[in-house]
PDB file of C-alpha atoms in Angstrom:
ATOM      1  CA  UNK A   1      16.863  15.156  24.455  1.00  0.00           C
ATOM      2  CA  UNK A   2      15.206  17.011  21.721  1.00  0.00           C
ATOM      3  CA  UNK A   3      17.050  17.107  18.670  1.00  0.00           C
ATOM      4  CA  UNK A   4      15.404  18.750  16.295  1.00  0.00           C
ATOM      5  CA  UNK A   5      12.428  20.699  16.596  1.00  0.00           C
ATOM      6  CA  UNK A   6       8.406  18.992  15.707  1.00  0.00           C
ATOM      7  CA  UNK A   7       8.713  21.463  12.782  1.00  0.00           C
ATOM      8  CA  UNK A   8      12.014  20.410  11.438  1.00  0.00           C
ATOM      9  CA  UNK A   9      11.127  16.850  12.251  1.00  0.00           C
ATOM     10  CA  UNK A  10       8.235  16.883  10.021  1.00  0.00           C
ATOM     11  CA  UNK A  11       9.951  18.274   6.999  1.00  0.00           C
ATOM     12  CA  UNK A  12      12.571  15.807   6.988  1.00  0.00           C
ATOM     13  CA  UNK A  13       9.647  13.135   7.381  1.00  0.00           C
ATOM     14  CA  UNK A  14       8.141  14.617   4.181  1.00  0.00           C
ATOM     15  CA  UNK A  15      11.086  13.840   2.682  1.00  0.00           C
ATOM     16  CA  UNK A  16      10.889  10.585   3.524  1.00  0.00           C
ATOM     17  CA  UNK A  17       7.746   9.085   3.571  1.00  0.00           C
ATOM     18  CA  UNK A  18       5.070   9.567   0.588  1.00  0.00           C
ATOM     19  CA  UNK A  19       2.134  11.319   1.226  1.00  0.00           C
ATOM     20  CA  UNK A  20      -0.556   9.297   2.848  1.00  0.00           C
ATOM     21  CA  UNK A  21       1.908   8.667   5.792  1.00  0.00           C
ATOM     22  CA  UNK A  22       3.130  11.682   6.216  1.00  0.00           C
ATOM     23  CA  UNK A  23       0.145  13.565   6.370  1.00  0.00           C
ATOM     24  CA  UNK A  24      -1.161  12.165   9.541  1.00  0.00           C
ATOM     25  CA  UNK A  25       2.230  13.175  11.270  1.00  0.00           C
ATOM     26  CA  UNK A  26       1.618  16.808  10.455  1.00  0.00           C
ATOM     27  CA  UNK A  27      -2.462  16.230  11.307  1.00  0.00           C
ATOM     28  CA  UNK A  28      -1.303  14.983  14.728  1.00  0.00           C
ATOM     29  CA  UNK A  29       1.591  17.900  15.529  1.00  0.00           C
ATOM     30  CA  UNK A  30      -0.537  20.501  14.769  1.00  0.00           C
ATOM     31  CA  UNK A  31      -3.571  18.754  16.559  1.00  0.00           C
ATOM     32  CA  UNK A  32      -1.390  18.032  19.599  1.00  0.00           C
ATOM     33  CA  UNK A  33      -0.216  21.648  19.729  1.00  0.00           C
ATOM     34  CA  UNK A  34       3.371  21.007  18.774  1.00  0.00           C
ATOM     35  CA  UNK A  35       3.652  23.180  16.130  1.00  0.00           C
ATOM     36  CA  UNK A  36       2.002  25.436  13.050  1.00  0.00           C
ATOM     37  CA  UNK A  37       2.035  25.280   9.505  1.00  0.00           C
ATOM     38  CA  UNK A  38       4.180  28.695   9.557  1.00  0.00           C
ATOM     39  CA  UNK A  39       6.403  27.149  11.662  1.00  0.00           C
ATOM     40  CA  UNK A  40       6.905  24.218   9.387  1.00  0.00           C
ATOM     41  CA  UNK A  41       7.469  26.527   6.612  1.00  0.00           C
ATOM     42  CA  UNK A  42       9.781  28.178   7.970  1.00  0.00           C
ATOM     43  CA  UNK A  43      11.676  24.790   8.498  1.00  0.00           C
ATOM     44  CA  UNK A  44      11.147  24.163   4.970  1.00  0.00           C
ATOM     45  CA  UNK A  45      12.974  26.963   4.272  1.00  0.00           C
ATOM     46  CA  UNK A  46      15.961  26.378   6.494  1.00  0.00           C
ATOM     47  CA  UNK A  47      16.840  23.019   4.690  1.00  0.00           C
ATOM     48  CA  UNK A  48      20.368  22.968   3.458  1.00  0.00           C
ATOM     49  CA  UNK A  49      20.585  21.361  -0.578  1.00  0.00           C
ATOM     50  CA  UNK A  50      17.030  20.219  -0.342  1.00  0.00           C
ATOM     51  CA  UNK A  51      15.180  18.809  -3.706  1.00  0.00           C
ATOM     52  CA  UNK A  52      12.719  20.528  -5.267  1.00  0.00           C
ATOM     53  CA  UNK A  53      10.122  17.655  -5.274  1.00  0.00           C
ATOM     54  CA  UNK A  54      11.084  17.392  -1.511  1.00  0.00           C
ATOM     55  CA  UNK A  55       9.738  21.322  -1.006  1.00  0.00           C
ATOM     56  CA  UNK A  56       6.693  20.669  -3.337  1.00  0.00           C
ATOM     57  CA  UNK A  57       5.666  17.353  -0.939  1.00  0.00           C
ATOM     58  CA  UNK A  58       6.242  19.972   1.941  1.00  0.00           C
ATOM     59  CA  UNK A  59       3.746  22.676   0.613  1.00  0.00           C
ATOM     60  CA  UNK A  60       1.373  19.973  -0.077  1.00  0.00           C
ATOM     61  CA  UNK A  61       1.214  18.476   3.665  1.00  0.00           C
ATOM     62  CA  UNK A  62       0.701  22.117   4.399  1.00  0.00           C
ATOM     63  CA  UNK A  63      -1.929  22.753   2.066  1.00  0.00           C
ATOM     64  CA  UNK A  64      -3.591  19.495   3.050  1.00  0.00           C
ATOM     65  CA  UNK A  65      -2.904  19.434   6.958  1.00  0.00           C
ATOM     66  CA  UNK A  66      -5.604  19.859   9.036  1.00  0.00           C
ATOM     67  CA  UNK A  67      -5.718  19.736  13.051  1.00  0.00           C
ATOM     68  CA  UNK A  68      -9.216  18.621  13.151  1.00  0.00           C
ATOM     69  CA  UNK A  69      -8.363  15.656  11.786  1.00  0.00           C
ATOM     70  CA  UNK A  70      -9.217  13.096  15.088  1.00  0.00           C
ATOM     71  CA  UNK A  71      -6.597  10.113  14.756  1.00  0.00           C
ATOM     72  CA  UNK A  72      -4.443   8.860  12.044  1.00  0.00           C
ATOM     73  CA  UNK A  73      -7.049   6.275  10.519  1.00  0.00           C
ATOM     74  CA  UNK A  74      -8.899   9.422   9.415  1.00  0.00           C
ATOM     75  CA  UNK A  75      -5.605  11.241   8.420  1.00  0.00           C
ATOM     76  CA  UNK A  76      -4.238   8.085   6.109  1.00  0.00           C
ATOM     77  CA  UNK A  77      -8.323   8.237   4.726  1.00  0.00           C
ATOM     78  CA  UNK A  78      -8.004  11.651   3.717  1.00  0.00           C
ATOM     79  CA  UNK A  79      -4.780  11.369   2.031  1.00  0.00           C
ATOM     80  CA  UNK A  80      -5.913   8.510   0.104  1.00  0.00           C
ATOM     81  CA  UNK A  81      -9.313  10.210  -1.366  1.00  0.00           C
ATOM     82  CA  UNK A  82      -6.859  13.508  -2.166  1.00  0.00           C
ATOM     83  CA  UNK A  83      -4.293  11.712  -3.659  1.00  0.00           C
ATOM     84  CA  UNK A  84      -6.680  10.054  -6.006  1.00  0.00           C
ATOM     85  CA  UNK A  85      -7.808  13.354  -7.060  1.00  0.00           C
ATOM     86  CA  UNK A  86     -10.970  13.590  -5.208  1.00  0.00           C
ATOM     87  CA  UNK A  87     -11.687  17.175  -3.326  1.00  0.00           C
ATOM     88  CA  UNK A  88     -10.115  17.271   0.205  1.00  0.00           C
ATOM     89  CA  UNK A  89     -13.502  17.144   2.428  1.00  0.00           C
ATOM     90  CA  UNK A  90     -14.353  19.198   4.924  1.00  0.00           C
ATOM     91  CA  UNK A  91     -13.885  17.934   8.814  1.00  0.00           C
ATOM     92  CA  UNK A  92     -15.731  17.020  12.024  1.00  0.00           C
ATOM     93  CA  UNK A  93     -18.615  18.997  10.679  1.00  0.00           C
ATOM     94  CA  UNK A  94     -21.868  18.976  12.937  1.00  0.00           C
ATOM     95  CA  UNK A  95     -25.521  17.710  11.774  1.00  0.00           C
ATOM     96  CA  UNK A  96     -28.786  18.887  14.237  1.00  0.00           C
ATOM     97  CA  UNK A  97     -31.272  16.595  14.329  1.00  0.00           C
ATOM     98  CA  UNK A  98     -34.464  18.291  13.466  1.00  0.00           C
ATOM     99  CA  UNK A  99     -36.944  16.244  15.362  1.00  0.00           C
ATOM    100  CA  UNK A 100     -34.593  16.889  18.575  1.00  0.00           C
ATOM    101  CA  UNK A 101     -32.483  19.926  18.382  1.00  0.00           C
ATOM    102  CA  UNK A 102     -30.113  19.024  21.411  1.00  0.00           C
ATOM    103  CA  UNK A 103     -28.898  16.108  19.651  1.00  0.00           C
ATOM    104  CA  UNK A 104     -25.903  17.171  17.197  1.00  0.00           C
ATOM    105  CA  UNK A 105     -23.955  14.209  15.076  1.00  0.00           C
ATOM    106  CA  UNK A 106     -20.749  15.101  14.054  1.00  0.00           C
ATOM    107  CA  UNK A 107     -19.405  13.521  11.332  1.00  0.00           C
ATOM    108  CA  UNK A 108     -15.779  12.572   9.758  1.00  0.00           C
ATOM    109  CA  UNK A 109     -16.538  14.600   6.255  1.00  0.00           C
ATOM    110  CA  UNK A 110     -18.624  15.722   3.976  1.00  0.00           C
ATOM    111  CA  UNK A 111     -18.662  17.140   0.767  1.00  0.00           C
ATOM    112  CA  UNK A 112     -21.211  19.947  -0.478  1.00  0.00           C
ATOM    113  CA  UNK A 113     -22.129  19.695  -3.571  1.00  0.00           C
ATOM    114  CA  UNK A 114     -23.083  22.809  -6.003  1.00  0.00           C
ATOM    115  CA  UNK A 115     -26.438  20.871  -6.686  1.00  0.00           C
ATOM    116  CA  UNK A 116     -27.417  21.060  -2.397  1.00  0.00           C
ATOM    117  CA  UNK A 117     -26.275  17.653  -2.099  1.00  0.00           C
ATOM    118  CA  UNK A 118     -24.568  16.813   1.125  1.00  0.00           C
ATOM    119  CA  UNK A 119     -22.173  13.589   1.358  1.00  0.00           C
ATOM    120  CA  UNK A 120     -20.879  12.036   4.275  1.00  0.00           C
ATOM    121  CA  UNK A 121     -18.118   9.843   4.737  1.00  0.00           C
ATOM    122  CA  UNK A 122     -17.375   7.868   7.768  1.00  0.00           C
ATOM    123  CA  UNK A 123     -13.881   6.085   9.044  1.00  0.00           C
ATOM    124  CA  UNK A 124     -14.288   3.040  11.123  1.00  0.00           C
ATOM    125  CA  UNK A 125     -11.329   1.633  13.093  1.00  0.00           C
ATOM    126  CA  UNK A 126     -10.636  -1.313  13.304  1.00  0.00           C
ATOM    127  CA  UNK A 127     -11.479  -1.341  17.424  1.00  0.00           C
ATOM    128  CA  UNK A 128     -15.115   0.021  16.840  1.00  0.00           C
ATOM    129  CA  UNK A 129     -16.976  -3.638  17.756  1.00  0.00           C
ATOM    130  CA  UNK A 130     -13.963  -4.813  20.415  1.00  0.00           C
ATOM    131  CA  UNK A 131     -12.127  -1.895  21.910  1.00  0.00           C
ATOM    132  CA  UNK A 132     -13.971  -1.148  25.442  1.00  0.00           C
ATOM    133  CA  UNK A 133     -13.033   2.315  25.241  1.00  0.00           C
ATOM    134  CA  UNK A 134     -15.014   2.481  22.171  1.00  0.00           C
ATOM    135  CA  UNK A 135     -17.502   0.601  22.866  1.00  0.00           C
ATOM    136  CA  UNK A 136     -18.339   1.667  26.134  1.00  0.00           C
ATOM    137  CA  UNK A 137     -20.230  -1.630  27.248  1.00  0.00           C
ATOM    138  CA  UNK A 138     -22.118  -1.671  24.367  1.00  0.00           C
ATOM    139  CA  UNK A 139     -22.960  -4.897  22.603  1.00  0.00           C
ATOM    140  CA  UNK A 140     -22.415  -5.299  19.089  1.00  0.00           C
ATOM    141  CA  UNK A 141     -26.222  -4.985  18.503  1.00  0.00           C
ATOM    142  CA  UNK A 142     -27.009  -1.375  20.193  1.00  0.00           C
ATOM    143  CA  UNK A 143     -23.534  -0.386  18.449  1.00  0.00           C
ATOM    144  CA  UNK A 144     -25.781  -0.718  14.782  1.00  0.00           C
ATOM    145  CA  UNK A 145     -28.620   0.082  16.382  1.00  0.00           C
ATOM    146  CA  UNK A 146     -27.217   3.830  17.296  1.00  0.00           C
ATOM    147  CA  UNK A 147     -25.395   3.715  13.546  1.00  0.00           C
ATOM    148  CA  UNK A 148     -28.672   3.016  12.227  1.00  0.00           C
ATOM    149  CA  UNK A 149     -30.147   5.677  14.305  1.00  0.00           C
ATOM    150  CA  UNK A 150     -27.242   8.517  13.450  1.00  0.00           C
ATOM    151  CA  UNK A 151     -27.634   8.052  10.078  1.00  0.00           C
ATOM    152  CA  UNK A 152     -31.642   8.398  10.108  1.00  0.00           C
ATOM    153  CA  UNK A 153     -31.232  11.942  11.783  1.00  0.00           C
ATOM    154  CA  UNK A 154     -28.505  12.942   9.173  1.00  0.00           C
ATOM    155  CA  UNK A 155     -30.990  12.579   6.633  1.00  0.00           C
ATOM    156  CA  UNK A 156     -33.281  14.914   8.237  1.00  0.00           C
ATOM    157  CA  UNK A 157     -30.815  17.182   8.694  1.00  0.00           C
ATOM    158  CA  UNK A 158     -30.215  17.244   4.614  1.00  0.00           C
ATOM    159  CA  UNK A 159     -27.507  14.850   3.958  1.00  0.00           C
ATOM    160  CA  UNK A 160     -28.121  13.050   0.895  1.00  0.00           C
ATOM    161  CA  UNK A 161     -25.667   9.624   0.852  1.00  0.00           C
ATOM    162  CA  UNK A 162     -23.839   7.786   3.465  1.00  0.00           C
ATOM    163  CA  UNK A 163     -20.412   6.433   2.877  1.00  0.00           C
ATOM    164  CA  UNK A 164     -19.102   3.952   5.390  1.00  0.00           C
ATOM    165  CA  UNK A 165     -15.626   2.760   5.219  1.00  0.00           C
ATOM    166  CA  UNK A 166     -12.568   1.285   6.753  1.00  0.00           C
ATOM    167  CA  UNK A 167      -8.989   0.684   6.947  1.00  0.00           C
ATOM    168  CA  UNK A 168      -8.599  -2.445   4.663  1.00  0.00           C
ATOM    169  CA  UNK A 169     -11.009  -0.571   1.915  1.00  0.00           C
ATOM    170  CA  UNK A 170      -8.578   2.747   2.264  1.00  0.00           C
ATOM    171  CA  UNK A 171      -5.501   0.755   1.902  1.00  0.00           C
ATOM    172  CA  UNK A 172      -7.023  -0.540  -1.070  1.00  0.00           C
ATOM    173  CA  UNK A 173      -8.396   2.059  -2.445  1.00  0.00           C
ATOM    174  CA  UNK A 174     -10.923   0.120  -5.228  1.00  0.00           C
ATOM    175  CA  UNK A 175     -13.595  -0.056  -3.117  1.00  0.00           C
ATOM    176  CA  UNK A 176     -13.305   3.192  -1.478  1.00  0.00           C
ATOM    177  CA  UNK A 177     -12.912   5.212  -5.104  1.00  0.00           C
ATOM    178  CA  UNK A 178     -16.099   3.311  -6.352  1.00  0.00           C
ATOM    179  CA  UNK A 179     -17.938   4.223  -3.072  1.00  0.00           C
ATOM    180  CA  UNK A 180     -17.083   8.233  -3.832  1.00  0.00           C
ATOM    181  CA  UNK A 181     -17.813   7.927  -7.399  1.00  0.00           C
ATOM    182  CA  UNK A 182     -20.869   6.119  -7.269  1.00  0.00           C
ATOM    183  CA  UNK A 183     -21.945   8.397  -4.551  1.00  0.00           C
ATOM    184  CA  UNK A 184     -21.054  11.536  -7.132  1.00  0.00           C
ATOM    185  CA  UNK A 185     -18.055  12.935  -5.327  1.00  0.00           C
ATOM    186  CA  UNK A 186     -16.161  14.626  -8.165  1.00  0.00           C
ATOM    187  CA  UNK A 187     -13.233  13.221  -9.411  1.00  0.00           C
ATOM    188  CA  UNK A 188     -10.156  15.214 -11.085  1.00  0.00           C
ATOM    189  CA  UNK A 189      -8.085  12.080 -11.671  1.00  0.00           C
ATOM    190  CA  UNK A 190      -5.084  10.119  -9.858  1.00  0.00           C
ATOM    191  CA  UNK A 191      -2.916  12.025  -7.908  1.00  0.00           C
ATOM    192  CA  UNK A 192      -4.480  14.887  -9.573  1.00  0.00           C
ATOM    193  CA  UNK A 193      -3.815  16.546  -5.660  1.00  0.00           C
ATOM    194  CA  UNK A 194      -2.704  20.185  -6.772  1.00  0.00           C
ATOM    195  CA  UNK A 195      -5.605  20.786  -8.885  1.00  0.00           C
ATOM    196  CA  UNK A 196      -8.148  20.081  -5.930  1.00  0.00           C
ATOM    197  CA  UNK A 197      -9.447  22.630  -3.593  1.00  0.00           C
ATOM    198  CA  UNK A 198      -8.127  22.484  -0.198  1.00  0.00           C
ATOM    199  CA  UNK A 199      -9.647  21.980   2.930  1.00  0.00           C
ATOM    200  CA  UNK A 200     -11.680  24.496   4.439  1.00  0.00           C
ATOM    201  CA  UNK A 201     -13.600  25.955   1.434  1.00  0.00           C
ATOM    202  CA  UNK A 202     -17.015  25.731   1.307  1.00  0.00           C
ATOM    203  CA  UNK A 203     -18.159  24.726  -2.162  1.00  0.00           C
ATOM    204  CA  UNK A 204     -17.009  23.938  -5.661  1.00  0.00           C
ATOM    205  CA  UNK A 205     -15.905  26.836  -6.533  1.00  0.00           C
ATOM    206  CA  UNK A 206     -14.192  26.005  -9.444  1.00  0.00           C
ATOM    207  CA  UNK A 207     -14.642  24.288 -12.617  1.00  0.00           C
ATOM    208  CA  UNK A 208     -13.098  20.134 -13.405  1.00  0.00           C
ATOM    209  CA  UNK A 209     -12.765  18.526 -16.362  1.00  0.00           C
TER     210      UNK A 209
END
């Protein structure tokens, strides 16, 4: 029996859980169809003696939230890299590979750089070497050889670095924040999330400290 409604659901969640685990709830309702960000708004809205830090966390998942977000590994990613101040990235964007034009990579994100510099960050689960349905039959050995291959036609297409990570780097964050700094990703500072773009635009637009 449906008690409350996906939108209404997912405020109360916000209110709940901190930001890098709610974020992938809202990236999966509106992937899934269950609801939009008006919708959730509107919920927001309806929520009798609510807090004022509870409606700011709300407009935040909103501002954040993103459909094309695949699975909640990438979700819980994202929210890490925005919540340490680094610009939300732009999703499932697609690469042509210039010595074959009918093979397209598409990749987690990427970040454009006002210099031309294109960088690419990539989520692997933890099932990528075991899971059959991820692998597909293929031994651990063609699985690098293809990654190996992937990224040598995302440098042709113009993509300048190559992040990889995974869920035990995300979770603790050190390795992943050296990864996007060393890389050049700019950084606005911990939890510095309001004063960072969000998803969708197209550049840096805007000036950082």
């Amino acid at each position: 029996m449906l008690i409350t409604s996906p939108a209404q659901t997912l405020v109360h969640c916000a209110t709940r859980y901190p930001f890098v685990h709610a974020l992938p709830m809202v990236d999966s309702a509106l992937r899934q169809g269950l609801t939009k960000k008006d919708a959730i708004a509107v919920a927001c809205g309806q929520v009798v003696n609510r807090k004022s830090a509870d409606v700011a966390e709300m407009g935040m998942l909103l501002r954040y939230a993103d459909p094309l977000s695949e699975n909640g590994g990438e979700s819980f990613c994202r929210a890490v890299t925005i919540e340490e101040g680094f610009p939300a990235p732009r999703l499932q964007q697609e690469f042509v590979d210039p010595r074959n034009p009918s093979v397209i990579y598409r990749v987690d994100f990427v970040w454009y750089l006002p210099d031309g510099r294109i960088i690419v960050l990539e989520y692997d689960g933890a099932g990528k070497y075991s899971d059959t349905q991820m692998t597909q039959g293929r031994g651990v050995r063609r699985i690098v050889h293809e990654e190996r291959e992937r990224e040598a036609a995302l440098r042709r297409a113009g993509v300048h670095t190559i992040i990889r990570t995974d869920f035990d780097e995300v979770s603790g964050r050190v390795g992943l924040i050296a990864k996007l700094e060393q890389a050049g990703v700019p950084r606005f500072g911990a939890d510095a999330r309001m004063a960072a773009p969000a998803t969708g635009l197209a550049a840096f637009d805007f000036e950082w400290a």
